[in-house]
Short mmCIF file of C-alpha atoms in Angstrom, two decimals:
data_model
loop_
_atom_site.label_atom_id
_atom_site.label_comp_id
_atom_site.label_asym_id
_atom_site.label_seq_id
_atom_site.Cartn_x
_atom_site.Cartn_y
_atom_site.Cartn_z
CA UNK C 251 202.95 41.84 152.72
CA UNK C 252 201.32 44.77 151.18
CA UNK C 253 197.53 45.73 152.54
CA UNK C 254 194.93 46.39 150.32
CA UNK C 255 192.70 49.46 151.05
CA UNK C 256 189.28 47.76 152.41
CA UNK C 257 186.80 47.95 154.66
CA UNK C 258 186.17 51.58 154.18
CA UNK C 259 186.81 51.56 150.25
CA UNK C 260 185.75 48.69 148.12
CA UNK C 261 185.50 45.42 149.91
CA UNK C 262 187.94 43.05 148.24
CA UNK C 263 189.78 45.57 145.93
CA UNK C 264 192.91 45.24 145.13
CA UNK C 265 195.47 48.33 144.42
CA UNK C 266 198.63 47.84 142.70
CA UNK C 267 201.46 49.00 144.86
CA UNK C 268 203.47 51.93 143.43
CA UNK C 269 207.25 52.72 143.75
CA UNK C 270 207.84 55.17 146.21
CA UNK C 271 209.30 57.61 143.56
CA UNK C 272 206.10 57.24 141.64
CA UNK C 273 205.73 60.54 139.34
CA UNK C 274 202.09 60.11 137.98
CA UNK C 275 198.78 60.95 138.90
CA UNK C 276 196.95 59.02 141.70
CA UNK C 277 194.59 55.90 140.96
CA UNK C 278 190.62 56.31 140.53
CA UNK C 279 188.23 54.25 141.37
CA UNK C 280 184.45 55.91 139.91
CA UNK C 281 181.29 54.07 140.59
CA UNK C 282 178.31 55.56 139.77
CA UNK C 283 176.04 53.42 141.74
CA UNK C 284 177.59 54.20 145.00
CA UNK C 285 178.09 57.91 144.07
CA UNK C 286 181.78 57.07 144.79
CA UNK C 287 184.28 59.16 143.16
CA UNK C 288 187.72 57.86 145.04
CA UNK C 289 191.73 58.88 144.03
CA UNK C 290 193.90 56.47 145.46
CA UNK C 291 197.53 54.81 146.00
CA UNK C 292 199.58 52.29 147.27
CA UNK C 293 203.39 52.37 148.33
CA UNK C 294 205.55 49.59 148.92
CA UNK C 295 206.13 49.72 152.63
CA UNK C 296 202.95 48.95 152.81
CA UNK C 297 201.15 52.69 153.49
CA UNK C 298 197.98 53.36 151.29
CA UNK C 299 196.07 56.91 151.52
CA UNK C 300 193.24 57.35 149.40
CA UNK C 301 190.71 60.52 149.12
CA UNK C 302 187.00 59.83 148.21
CA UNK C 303 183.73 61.52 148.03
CA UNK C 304 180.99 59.26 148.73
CA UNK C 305 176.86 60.52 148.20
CA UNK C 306 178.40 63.79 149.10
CA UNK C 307 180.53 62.85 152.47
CA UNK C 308 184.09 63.46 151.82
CA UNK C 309 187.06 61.43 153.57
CA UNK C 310 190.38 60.96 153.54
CA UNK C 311 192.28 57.61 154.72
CA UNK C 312 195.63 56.09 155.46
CA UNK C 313 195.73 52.65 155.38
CA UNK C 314 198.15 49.63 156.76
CA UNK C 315 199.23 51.28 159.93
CA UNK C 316 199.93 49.51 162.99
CA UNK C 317 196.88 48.47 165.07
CA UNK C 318 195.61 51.23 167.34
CA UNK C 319 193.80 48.52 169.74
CA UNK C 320 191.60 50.20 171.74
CA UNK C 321 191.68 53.88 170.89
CA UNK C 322 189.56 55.87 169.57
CA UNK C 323 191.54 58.37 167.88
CA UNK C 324 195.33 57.86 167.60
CA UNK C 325 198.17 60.60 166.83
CA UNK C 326 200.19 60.62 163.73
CA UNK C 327 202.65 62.92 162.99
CA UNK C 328 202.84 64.25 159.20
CA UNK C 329 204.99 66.39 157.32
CA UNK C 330 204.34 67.71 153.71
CA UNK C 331 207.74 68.39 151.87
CA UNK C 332 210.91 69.03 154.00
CA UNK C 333 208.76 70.96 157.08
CA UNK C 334 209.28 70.08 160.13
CA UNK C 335 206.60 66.57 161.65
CA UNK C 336 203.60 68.00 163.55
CA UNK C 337 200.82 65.80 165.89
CA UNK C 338 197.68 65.41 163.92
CA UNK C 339 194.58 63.31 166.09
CA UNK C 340 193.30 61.03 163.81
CA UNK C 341 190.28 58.69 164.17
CA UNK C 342 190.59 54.70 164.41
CA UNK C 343 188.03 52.73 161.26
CA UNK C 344 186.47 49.99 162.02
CA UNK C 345 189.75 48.34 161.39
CA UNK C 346 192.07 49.71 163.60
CA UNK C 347 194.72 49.54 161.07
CA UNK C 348 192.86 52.34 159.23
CA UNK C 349 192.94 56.13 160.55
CA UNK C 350 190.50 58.29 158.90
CA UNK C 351 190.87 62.13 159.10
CA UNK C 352 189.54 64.57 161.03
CA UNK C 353 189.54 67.43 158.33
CA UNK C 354 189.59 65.03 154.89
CA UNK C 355 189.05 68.25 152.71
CA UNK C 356 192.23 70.34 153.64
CA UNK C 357 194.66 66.97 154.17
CA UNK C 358 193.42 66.35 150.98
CA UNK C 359 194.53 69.62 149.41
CA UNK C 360 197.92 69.29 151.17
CA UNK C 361 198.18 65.83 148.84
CA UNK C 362 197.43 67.34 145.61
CA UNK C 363 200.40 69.31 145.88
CA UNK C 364 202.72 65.97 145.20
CA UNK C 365 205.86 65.69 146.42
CA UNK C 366 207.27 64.09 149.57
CA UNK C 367 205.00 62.77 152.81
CA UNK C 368 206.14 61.80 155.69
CA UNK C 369 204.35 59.91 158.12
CA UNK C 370 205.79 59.20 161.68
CA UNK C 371 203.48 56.34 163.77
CA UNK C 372 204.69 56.74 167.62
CA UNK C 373 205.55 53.60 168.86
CA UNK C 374 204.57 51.87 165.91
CA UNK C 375 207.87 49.75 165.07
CA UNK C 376 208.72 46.49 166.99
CA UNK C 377 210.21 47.38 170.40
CA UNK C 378 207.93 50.48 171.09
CA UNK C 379 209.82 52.09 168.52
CA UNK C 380 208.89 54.85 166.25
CA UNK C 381 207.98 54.11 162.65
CA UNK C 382 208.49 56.43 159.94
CA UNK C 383 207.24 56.38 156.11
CA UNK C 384 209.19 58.91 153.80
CA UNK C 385 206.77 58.66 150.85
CA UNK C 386 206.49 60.31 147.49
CA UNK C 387 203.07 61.21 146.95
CA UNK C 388 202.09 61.47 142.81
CA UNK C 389 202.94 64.71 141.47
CA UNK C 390 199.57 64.88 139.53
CA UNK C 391 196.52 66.24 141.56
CA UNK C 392 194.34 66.07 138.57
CA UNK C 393 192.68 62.77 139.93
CA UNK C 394 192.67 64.04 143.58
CA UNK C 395 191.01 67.54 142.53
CA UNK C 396 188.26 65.49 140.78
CA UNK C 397 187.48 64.07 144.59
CA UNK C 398 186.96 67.53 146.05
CA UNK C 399 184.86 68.67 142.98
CA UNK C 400 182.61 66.11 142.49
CA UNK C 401 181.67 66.84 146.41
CA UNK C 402 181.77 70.64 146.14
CA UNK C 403 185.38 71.32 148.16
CA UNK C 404 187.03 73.87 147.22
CA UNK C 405 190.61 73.09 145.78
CA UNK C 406 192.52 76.31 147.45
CA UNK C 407 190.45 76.98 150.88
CA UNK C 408 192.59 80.18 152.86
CA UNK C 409 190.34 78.50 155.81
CA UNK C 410 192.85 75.33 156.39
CA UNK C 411 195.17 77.68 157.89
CA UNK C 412 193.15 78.79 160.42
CA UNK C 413 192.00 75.34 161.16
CA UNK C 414 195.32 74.11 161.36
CA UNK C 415 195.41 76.91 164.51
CA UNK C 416 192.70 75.35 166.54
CA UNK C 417 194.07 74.30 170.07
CA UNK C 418 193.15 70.15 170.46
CA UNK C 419 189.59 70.66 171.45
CA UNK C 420 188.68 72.77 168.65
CA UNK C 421 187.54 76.15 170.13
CA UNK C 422 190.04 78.83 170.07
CA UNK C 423 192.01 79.52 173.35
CA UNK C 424 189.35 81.87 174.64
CA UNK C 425 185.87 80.81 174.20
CA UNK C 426 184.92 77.23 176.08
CA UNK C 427 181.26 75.65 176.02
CA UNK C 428 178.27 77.09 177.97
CA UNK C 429 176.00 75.13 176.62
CA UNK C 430 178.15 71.94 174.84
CA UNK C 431 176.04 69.96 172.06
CA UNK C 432 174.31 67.48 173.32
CA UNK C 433 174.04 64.90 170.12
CA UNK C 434 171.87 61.92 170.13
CA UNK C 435 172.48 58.31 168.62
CA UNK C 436 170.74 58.32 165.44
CA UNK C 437 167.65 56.78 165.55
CA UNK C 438 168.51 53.99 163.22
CA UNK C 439 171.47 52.02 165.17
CA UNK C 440 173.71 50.27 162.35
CA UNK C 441 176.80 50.87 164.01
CA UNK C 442 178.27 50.64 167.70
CA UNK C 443 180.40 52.96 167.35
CA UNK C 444 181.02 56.07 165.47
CA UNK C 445 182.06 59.89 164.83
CA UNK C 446 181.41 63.14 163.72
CA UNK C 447 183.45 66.34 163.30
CA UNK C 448 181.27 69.51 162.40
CA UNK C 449 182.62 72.93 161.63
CA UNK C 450 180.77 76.16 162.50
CA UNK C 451 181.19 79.79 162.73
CA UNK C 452 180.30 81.85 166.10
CA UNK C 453 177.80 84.52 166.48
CA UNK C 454 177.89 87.51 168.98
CA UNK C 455 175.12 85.53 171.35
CA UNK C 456 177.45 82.56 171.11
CA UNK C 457 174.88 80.79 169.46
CA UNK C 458 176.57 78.56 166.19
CA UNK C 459 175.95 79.55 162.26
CA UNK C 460 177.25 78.14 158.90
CA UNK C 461 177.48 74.42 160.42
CA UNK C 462 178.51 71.70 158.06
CA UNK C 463 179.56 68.24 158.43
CA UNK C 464 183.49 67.77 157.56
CA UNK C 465 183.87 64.03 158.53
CA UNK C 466 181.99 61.05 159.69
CA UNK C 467 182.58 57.51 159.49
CA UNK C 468 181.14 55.37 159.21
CA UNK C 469 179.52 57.20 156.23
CA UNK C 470 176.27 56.00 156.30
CA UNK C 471 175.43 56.24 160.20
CA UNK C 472 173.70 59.27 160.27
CA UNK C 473 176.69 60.71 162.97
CA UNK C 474 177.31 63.66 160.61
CA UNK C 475 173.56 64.78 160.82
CA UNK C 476 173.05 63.76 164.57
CA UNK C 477 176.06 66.09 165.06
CA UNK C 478 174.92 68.96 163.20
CA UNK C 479 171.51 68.96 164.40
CA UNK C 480 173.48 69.29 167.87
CA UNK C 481 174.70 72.22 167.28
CA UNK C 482 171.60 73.89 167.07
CA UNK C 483 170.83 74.59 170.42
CA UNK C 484 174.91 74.90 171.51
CA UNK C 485 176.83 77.74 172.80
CA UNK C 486 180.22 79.19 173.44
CA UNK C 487 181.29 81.90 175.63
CA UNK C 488 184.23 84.32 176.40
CA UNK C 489 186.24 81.98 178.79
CA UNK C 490 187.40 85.23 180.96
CA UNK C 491 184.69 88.10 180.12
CA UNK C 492 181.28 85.90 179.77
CA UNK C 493 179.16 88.90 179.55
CA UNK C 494 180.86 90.19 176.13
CA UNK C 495 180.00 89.67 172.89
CA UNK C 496 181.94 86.36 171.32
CA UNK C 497 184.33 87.39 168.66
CA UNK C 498 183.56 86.21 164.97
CA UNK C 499 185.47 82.68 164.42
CA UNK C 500 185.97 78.97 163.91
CA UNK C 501 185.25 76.31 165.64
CA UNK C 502 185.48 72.22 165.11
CA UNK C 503 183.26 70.39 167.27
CA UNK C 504 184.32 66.92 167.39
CA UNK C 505 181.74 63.79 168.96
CA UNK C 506 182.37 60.32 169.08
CA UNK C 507 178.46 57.84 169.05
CA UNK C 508 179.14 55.06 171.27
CA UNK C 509 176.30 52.68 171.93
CA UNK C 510 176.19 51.44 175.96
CA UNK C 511 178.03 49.46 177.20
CA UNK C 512 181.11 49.61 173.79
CA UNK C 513 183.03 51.73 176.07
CA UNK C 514 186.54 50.96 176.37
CA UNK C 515 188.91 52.09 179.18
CA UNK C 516 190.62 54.24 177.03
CA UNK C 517 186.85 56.15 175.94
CA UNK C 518 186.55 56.19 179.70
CA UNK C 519 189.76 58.25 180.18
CA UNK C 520 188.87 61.01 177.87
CA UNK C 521 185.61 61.39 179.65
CA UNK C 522 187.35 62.15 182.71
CA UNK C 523 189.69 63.95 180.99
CA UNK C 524 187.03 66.22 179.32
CA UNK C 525 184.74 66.65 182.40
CA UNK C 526 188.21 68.43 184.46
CA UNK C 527 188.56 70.50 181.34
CA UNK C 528 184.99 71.90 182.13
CA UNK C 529 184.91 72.14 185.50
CA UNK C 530 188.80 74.35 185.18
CA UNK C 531 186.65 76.70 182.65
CA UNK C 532 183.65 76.98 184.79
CA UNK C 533 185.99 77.73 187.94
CA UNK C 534 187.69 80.59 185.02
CA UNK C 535 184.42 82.09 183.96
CA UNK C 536 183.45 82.33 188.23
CA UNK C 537 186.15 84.01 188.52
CA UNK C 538 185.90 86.22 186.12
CA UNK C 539 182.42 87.31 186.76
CA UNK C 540 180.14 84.88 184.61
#
């Protein structure tokens, strides 16, 4: 049975499925009202990704996936034309049958190019198997370019190549945290749950410059500007010379809003996980004088 896009689209909408060697432009969905400008499509396996700008939040969804239970994020590995699959963290919805990206704005421009998708879901098939889509994405972007306009993305961004560098924690491989951003729930609790992902350019002092949201969800919890204003008073350092200037980059800050006591065991493991990551860096910057 094919799965509607919902929760984080229109509740109740229904999108007509489309062959997988589909050659038109995606559907759109345009509501004033809402602000909601969304280009969207359906395949028969079941798959649906959809790009949407929403009161200026961008986001970019796939839809009908296996649940993801009690993760946060889950991994899906995606390949644009005949390249070769590569691990991209996405973040569980509210449904956990919905992953919602990390970077909407560049996988976006990635699907305006048409052509085949593939989308590999580890362990997703009965028996712990893998499960793989082979998809044909619509070869007209015009619907999908309307998206990124109407929120003030770029279509062509020589940025997404750089981002698609970042090591998993989103600082290159040489600068770590000396002061991390502290975020705090936003003040008006609507959600449990929720996430930010912020990216930012360094300065010399480490200090962080040029800061703008690139995803949130839910979209109107106030994570994106609870994140941002986090990054105010944040800094990075040179992991092995802390005493020189930090080189002009990139960085994607990533924080997940989780009220007390919603923690799951899995949240609990990438605490842990995170805090030995800090204390190896501290140990590396001792070492190295800092």
């Amino acid at each position: 049975m094919k799965r509607p896009l919902v929760l984080l689209l229109v509740s109740g909408l229904a999108l007509p499925a489309l062959a997988q060697d589909a050659a038109r432009d995606w559907d759109m969905l345009r509501d004033p009202g809402k602000k909601l400008t969304m280009a969207y499509t359906q395949f028969n396996t079941g798959l649906g990704i959809a790009a949407r700008c929403v009161d200026e939040s961008y986001e970019a969804i796939i839809t009908g996936l296996p649940s993801a239970g009690e993760g946060e994020t889950r991994v899906l590995q995606v390949a644009f034309g005949d390249g070769d699959l590569h691990p991209q963290r996405w973040n569980v919805a509210v449904d956990d049958t919905i992953a919602v990206s990390e970077l909407p704005a560049p996988f976006a421009r990635k699907l305006r190019e048409g052509g085949r998708l593939r989308v590999m879901i580890p362990g997703g098939a009965e028996g712990g198997r893998n499960l793989t889509h082979d998809l044909t994405l619509p070869a007209s972007s015009s619907s999908i370019d309307e998206t990124l306009t109407v929120c003030e993305r770029p279509l062509i961004d020589p940025r997404d190549a750089e981002l698609a560098d970042l090591p998993e924690g989103g600082l290159p491989a040489n600068l770590t945290w000396a002061r991390p951003p502290r975020p705090s729930f936003p003040s008006r609790i609507r959600y449990a749950r929720g996430f930010a992902t912020v990216l930012c350019l360094t300065s010399p002092d480490g200090s962080l410059r040029d800061c703008s949201v690139e995803a949130e969800h839910p979209q109107d919890g106030g994570f994106g500007d609870a994140a941002l204003r986090a990054t105010r008073r944040a800094r990075v350092v040179n992991i092995d010379a802390p005493a020189t200037a930090v080189p002009p980059g990139r960085i994607l800050y990533r924080t997940n809003f989780i009220v007390a006591g919603h923690q799951t065991r899995e949240d609990e493991r990438l605490r842990r996980e995170q805090r030995e990551r800090e204390r190896e860096n501290r140990e590396r910057m001792r070492a190295a004088g800092g």
